[in-house]
Short mmCIF file of C-alpha atoms in Angstrom, two decimals:
data_model
loop_
_atom_site.label_atom_id
_atom_site.label_comp_id
_atom_site.label_asym_id
_atom_site.label_seq_id
_atom_site.Cartn_x
_atom_site.Cartn_y
_atom_site.Cartn_z
CA MET N 1 -61.02 -77.14 -121.61
CA LYS N 2 -58.47 -76.37 -119.66
CA THR N 3 -57.49 -79.43 -116.94
CA LEU N 4 -56.50 -77.33 -114.12
CA TYR N 5 -59.53 -75.00 -114.02
CA LYS N 6 -61.79 -78.13 -114.27
CA VAL N 7 -60.46 -79.63 -111.19
CA LEU N 8 -60.97 -76.37 -108.88
CA PRO N 9 -64.87 -76.94 -108.61
CA ILE N 10 -64.45 -80.39 -107.19
CA MET N 11 -61.80 -79.04 -104.67
CA LEU N 12 -64.29 -76.73 -103.47
CA SER N 13 -67.03 -79.05 -103.19
CA VAL N 14 -64.98 -81.69 -101.30
CA GLY N 15 -63.03 -78.43 -99.29
CA LEU N 16 -59.63 -80.27 -100.03
CA PHE N 17 -58.56 -76.14 -100.91
CA GLY N 18 -57.89 -76.30 -97.09
CA CYS N 19 -55.22 -79.43 -97.93
CA SER N 20 -51.52 -79.42 -98.94
CA ASN N 21 -52.48 -81.97 -101.71
CA SER N 22 -54.25 -79.36 -103.52
CA THR N 23 -51.06 -77.05 -103.57
CA ASN N 24 -48.93 -79.78 -104.38
CA ASN N 25 -50.70 -80.95 -107.44
CA ALA N 26 -50.68 -77.03 -109.07
CA THR N 27 -47.17 -77.12 -108.32
CA THR N 28 -46.29 -80.28 -110.22
CA GLN N 29 -49.00 -78.75 -113.31
CA GLU N 30 -46.78 -75.66 -113.12
CA ASN N 31 -43.72 -77.34 -113.37
CA ALA N 32 -44.68 -79.76 -115.35
CA ASN N 33 -45.32 -76.23 -117.71
CA ASN N 34 -42.50 -74.99 -117.10
CA SER N 35 -40.47 -77.08 -119.69
CA SER N 36 -39.02 -75.31 -122.08
CA THR N 37 -40.08 -77.66 -125.26
CA ALA N 38 -41.87 -77.39 -128.60
CA ALA N 39 -45.48 -78.26 -128.88
CA VAL N 40 -46.25 -81.76 -129.56
CA GLU N 41 -48.64 -82.01 -133.08
CA ASN N 42 -51.62 -84.34 -131.86
CA LYS N 43 -55.06 -85.02 -133.05
CA SER N 44 -56.70 -82.11 -131.36
CA GLN N 45 -54.06 -79.48 -132.63
CA PHE N 46 -54.76 -76.75 -135.82
CA VAL N 47 -53.37 -78.58 -139.00
CA SER N 48 -51.91 -76.04 -140.84
CA LYS N 49 -52.72 -76.12 -144.58
CA LEU N 50 -49.81 -74.24 -145.72
CA PRO N 51 -46.55 -76.67 -147.77
CA ASP N 52 -44.05 -77.77 -146.26
CA THR N 53 -41.94 -75.56 -147.58
CA ALA N 54 -43.53 -72.85 -145.75
CA PRO N 55 -41.09 -70.43 -143.47
CA ILE N 56 -41.36 -71.17 -139.76
CA VAL N 57 -42.06 -68.56 -137.19
CA LYS N 58 -40.51 -69.46 -133.62
CA LEU N 59 -43.53 -68.38 -130.90
CA SER N 60 -42.89 -68.12 -127.75
CA THR N 61 -45.46 -68.55 -125.01
CA ASP N 62 -46.28 -68.61 -121.18
CA ALA N 63 -48.57 -71.42 -121.33
CA GLN N 64 -49.93 -71.10 -117.73
CA PHE N 65 -52.70 -67.88 -118.58
CA ALA N 66 -55.92 -69.24 -119.81
CA PRO N 67 -57.49 -68.17 -122.15
CA TYR N 68 -54.62 -66.81 -123.89
CA GLY N 69 -52.15 -69.91 -123.28
CA PHE N 70 -52.42 -73.00 -121.30
CA ASN N 71 -51.85 -76.63 -121.85
CA ASP N 72 -55.44 -78.92 -123.15
CA GLU N 73 -55.91 -82.46 -121.84
CA TYR N 74 -53.20 -83.88 -124.36
CA GLY N 75 -50.60 -81.68 -122.99
CA SER N 76 -49.91 -79.71 -125.72
CA VAL N 77 -50.48 -75.26 -125.80
CA THR N 78 -53.47 -74.10 -126.74
CA GLY N 79 -55.63 -70.88 -125.96
CA PHE N 80 -56.77 -67.34 -127.80
CA ASP N 81 -52.97 -66.34 -128.52
CA ILE N 82 -52.18 -69.75 -129.85
CA ASP N 83 -55.45 -69.84 -132.05
CA LEU N 84 -54.82 -66.31 -133.10
CA MET N 85 -51.36 -66.82 -134.56
CA ARG N 86 -52.15 -70.25 -136.55
CA GLN N 87 -54.77 -68.32 -138.51
CA ILE N 88 -52.34 -64.89 -138.98
CA GLY N 89 -49.63 -67.57 -140.07
CA GLU N 90 -52.34 -69.04 -142.32
CA ASP N 91 -53.24 -65.83 -143.35
CA GLN N 92 -49.59 -64.69 -144.24
CA GLY N 93 -48.06 -67.73 -145.60
CA PHE N 94 -45.91 -69.18 -142.49
CA LYS N 95 -46.47 -71.54 -140.12
CA VAL N 96 -45.86 -71.45 -136.25
CA GLU N 97 -44.27 -73.36 -133.71
CA ILE N 98 -44.98 -73.00 -130.76
CA TYR N 99 -42.55 -73.08 -127.38
CA SER N 100 -43.89 -72.83 -123.58
CA ASP N 101 -41.48 -71.29 -121.73
CA PRO N 102 -41.51 -69.87 -118.55
CA TRP N 103 -42.62 -66.61 -118.09
CA GLU N 104 -38.70 -65.53 -116.51
CA GLU N 105 -37.43 -66.56 -119.62
CA VAL N 106 -39.94 -65.01 -122.55
CA PHE N 107 -38.15 -62.31 -123.13
CA GLU N 108 -34.55 -63.54 -123.07
CA ASN N 109 -35.49 -65.65 -125.50
CA LEU N 110 -36.22 -62.71 -127.54
CA ASP N 111 -33.12 -60.91 -126.85
CA ASN N 112 -30.34 -63.90 -128.23
CA LYS N 113 -33.16 -64.76 -130.89
CA THR N 114 -34.52 -68.02 -130.45
CA ARG N 115 -37.52 -67.04 -129.95
CA ASP N 116 -38.65 -64.85 -133.19
CA MET N 117 -42.16 -63.82 -131.64
CA LEU N 118 -43.95 -63.84 -128.29
CA ALA N 119 -47.73 -64.14 -127.55
CA ALA N 120 -48.61 -63.75 -123.58
CA ALA N 121 -51.24 -61.24 -123.32
CA VAL N 122 -48.44 -59.46 -123.06
CA PRO N 123 -49.89 -55.46 -122.37
CA TYR N 124 -48.06 -52.60 -124.01
CA SER N 125 -45.37 -50.15 -121.80
CA ALA N 126 -42.86 -47.65 -123.73
CA GLU N 127 -39.91 -49.67 -123.03
CA ARG N 128 -41.44 -52.38 -124.42
CA ASP N 129 -41.73 -50.02 -127.44
CA ARG N 130 -38.18 -49.37 -127.27
CA LYS N 131 -37.05 -52.71 -127.30
CA TYR N 132 -39.02 -54.64 -129.22
CA LEU N 133 -41.51 -54.58 -132.23
CA LEU N 134 -44.71 -54.41 -131.15
CA SER N 135 -48.07 -55.46 -132.88
CA ASP N 136 -51.25 -53.39 -133.06
CA PRO N 137 -53.91 -54.62 -130.27
CA TYR N 138 -54.67 -57.76 -130.24
CA ALA N 139 -57.03 -58.47 -126.81
CA PRO N 140 -58.40 -55.15 -125.75
CA LEU N 141 -59.30 -56.45 -122.14
CA PRO N 142 -58.35 -54.66 -119.26
CA SER N 143 -57.70 -55.19 -115.64
CA SER N 144 -60.16 -56.61 -113.59
CA LEU N 145 -61.22 -56.97 -109.41
CA VAL N 146 -63.16 -60.31 -109.12
CA TYR N 147 -64.80 -60.80 -105.47
CA LEU N 148 -67.23 -62.95 -104.01
CA ASP N 149 -68.44 -60.43 -100.49
CA LYS N 150 -71.28 -58.99 -102.20
CA SER N 151 -71.10 -56.36 -99.26
CA LEU N 152 -68.51 -55.06 -100.31
CA GLU N 153 -69.92 -53.00 -103.71
CA LEU N 154 -66.83 -52.06 -104.90
CA LYS N 155 -67.66 -49.30 -107.98
CA SER N 156 -64.72 -46.89 -107.63
CA LEU N 157 -60.87 -47.66 -106.49
CA LYS N 158 -61.96 -45.24 -103.32
CA ASP N 159 -64.45 -48.47 -102.23
CA LEU N 160 -61.24 -50.66 -101.67
CA GLY N 161 -60.39 -49.57 -97.74
CA SER N 162 -58.95 -52.25 -96.29
CA VAL N 163 -59.53 -54.80 -98.71
CA LYS N 164 -57.09 -57.90 -99.43
CA ILE N 165 -55.97 -57.91 -103.05
CA GLY N 166 -54.40 -61.26 -104.36
CA VAL N 167 -52.35 -60.88 -107.58
CA LEU N 168 -49.98 -62.91 -109.82
CA GLY N 169 -46.82 -61.82 -109.14
CA ASP N 170 -44.96 -59.77 -111.28
CA THR N 171 -47.94 -57.84 -113.48
CA VAL N 172 -48.94 -54.92 -114.13
CA GLN N 173 -51.63 -55.24 -111.42
CA HIS N 174 -49.49 -56.28 -108.87
CA LYS N 175 -47.52 -53.14 -109.42
CA TYR N 176 -51.15 -51.01 -109.51
CA PHE N 177 -51.81 -52.05 -106.19
CA SER N 178 -48.21 -52.13 -104.80
CA SER N 179 -47.15 -48.71 -105.14
CA GLY N 180 -48.60 -45.14 -106.56
CA GLU N 181 -51.86 -43.56 -105.75
CA ASN N 182 -53.44 -46.41 -105.93
CA LYS N 183 -51.18 -48.66 -103.22
CA VAL N 184 -53.64 -50.47 -100.99
CA GLU N 185 -52.76 -52.00 -97.43
CA SER N 186 -52.59 -55.11 -98.29
CA VAL N 187 -51.40 -57.31 -101.74
CA THR N 188 -50.42 -60.61 -101.99
CA PRO N 189 -49.08 -61.95 -104.88
CA TYR N 190 -49.20 -64.88 -105.83
CA PRO N 191 -47.17 -68.28 -108.43
CA SER N 192 -50.51 -68.27 -110.48
CA THR N 193 -54.20 -66.72 -110.72
CA PHE N 194 -55.25 -70.31 -110.04
CA LEU N 195 -54.12 -69.86 -106.65
CA ALA N 196 -55.01 -66.44 -106.03
CA VAL N 197 -58.60 -67.54 -106.59
CA LYS N 198 -57.92 -70.47 -104.27
CA ALA N 199 -56.95 -68.57 -101.50
CA MET N 200 -59.74 -65.73 -102.56
CA ALA N 201 -62.49 -68.80 -101.88
CA GLN N 202 -60.21 -69.95 -98.83
CA GLY N 203 -61.28 -66.46 -96.95
CA GLU N 204 -56.95 -65.19 -97.03
CA VAL N 205 -57.68 -62.31 -99.52
CA ASP N 206 -61.04 -60.46 -100.03
CA ALA N 207 -60.59 -60.24 -104.27
CA VAL N 208 -58.06 -60.83 -107.18
CA ALA N 209 -57.21 -58.24 -109.64
CA GLU N 210 -56.22 -59.77 -113.58
CA ASP N 211 -57.13 -59.51 -116.61
CA ALA N 212 -61.03 -59.35 -117.02
CA GLY N 213 -60.84 -61.91 -119.92
CA ALA N 214 -58.36 -64.76 -117.39
CA LEU N 215 -60.30 -63.87 -114.61
CA ARG N 216 -64.27 -64.76 -116.36
CA TYR N 217 -62.78 -67.46 -117.86
CA ILE N 218 -61.80 -68.88 -114.75
CA MET N 219 -64.50 -68.32 -112.41
CA ASN N 220 -66.79 -69.28 -115.37
CA ASP N 221 -66.39 -72.66 -113.95
CA LEU N 222 -67.11 -71.81 -110.42
CA PRO N 223 -70.79 -70.26 -110.92
CA ASP N 224 -71.26 -71.86 -107.06
CA LEU N 225 -68.99 -69.58 -105.60
CA GLN N 226 -71.11 -66.20 -107.43
CA PRO N 227 -68.49 -63.74 -108.06
CA ASN N 228 -68.58 -60.08 -108.67
CA TYR N 229 -66.48 -58.08 -111.16
CA PHE N 230 -65.34 -54.60 -111.36
CA ASP N 231 -62.95 -53.57 -114.34
CA TYR N 232 -61.13 -50.77 -112.77
CA GLU N 233 -59.82 -49.90 -115.90
CA ASP N 234 -61.35 -49.63 -119.16
CA ILE N 235 -60.32 -50.46 -122.42
CA HIS N 236 -57.67 -47.63 -123.20
CA ALA N 237 -55.72 -48.46 -120.12
CA GLU N 238 -52.19 -49.73 -120.87
CA SER N 239 -52.73 -52.99 -119.65
CA ALA N 240 -55.85 -53.36 -121.98
CA TYR N 241 -53.67 -52.54 -124.78
CA LYS N 242 -52.09 -56.48 -125.54
CA VAL N 243 -49.44 -56.47 -127.84
CA LEU N 244 -47.17 -59.56 -129.60
CA LEU N 245 -43.79 -58.90 -129.31
CA VAL N 246 -41.34 -59.27 -132.71
CA GLU N 247 -37.82 -59.80 -132.51
CA ARG N 248 -36.05 -56.27 -133.12
CA ASP N 249 -34.54 -57.54 -136.22
CA GLN N 250 -37.14 -58.45 -138.10
CA PRO N 251 -39.62 -55.70 -139.26
CA GLU N 252 -40.68 -57.44 -142.34
CA LEU N 253 -42.71 -60.49 -139.98
CA LEU N 254 -43.87 -57.55 -137.98
CA GLU N 255 -45.22 -56.56 -141.09
CA LYS N 256 -47.14 -59.64 -142.15
CA VAL N 257 -48.47 -59.92 -138.53
CA ASN N 258 -50.31 -56.45 -138.67
CA ALA N 259 -51.59 -57.19 -142.16
CA GLY N 260 -52.84 -60.79 -140.81
CA LEU N 261 -54.59 -59.15 -138.05
CA LYS N 262 -56.21 -56.81 -140.19
CA SER N 263 -57.14 -59.72 -142.89
CA LEU N 264 -58.42 -61.71 -139.61
CA LYS N 265 -60.90 -58.58 -138.50
CA GLU N 266 -62.60 -57.75 -142.09
CA ASN N 267 -62.87 -61.36 -142.36
CA GLY N 268 -64.87 -62.35 -139.26
CA THR N 269 -62.14 -64.91 -138.15
CA TYR N 270 -61.13 -62.75 -135.57
CA ALA N 271 -65.02 -62.05 -134.38
CA THR N 272 -64.93 -65.75 -134.19
CA LEU N 273 -61.36 -66.39 -131.94
CA THR N 274 -62.67 -63.50 -129.57
CA THR N 275 -66.40 -65.28 -129.45
CA LYS N 276 -65.17 -68.56 -129.09
CA TRP N 277 -62.45 -67.71 -125.58
CA PHE N 278 -64.23 -64.40 -124.21
CA GLY N 279 -67.57 -65.09 -125.14
CA GLU N 280 -68.18 -61.95 -126.95
CA ASP N 281 -66.69 -60.58 -130.38
CA LEU N 282 -64.10 -57.95 -129.23
CA THR N 283 -63.34 -56.59 -133.14
CA GLN N 284 -65.14 -53.44 -132.22
CA ALA N 285 -63.77 -53.09 -128.64
CA VAL N 286 -59.97 -53.36 -130.49
CA SER N 287 -60.52 -50.85 -133.61
CA GLN N 288 -61.25 -48.30 -131.18
CA GLN N 289 -58.01 -48.42 -129.08
CA ARG N 290 -54.99 -46.00 -129.41
CA LYS N 291 -51.46 -46.30 -128.84
CA PRO N 292 -50.73 -45.10 -125.03
CA ASN N 293 -49.35 -41.91 -124.64
CA THR N 294 -49.38 -40.66 -128.41
#
């Protein structure tokens, strides 16, 4: 399990959420995650059955977004995206070399071809579709709101009113509530979902908007908070249509990725992985998704 989120219940129980040390610890963890290095192999990690001569795909990921990608207790990158890509590689005959890159650099690394692929719960957009090769959808989880005050009774976006929302900065949720017809009175960006949840526990914001899978994964470790959820989008929204990005000049790799995804759905591996990381088999849901705006 994720070390960072294991600390959170302890911090809550002893009231350390109000102390500067908790912020410093979170910052230290984030700085450690920001180092752009290949993941170190250790006993906790997957061991490929492919021969040493198998081709290697360099995969970029942002290891600050559990359960898609995060650092385990050994300091190695793990998560749904990592497990999925390794299984796709085994199915299609290539090894996956994981690189933990800062979010600010993941697209640049594809652009300059120092990475072959990106897996980081990236939602579809028309701009990304023009610039990169996008896989079939792989994680059909919509945007959601988590809140602690049961008196809010959020059932529609109209119920938000003056609700203060915390978000992870520079995300689809941040943009969603900061402009357009869904703009709300107060949106506060945070460097991580962890810090947004911390702010909610302290009463600085009323709710946190994030990917449903990420929110539930964090909050499952905090049952004492008794969280409430409102999925304000469905699996057909752009935010739920998550794709794996392939460098533009590698169409053969994209074909292998999509073939691997299809194979994992058919042989039950996809069901096993989604149940492991999200608590449910998402095979049927992902099969129902269609490319946005088509």
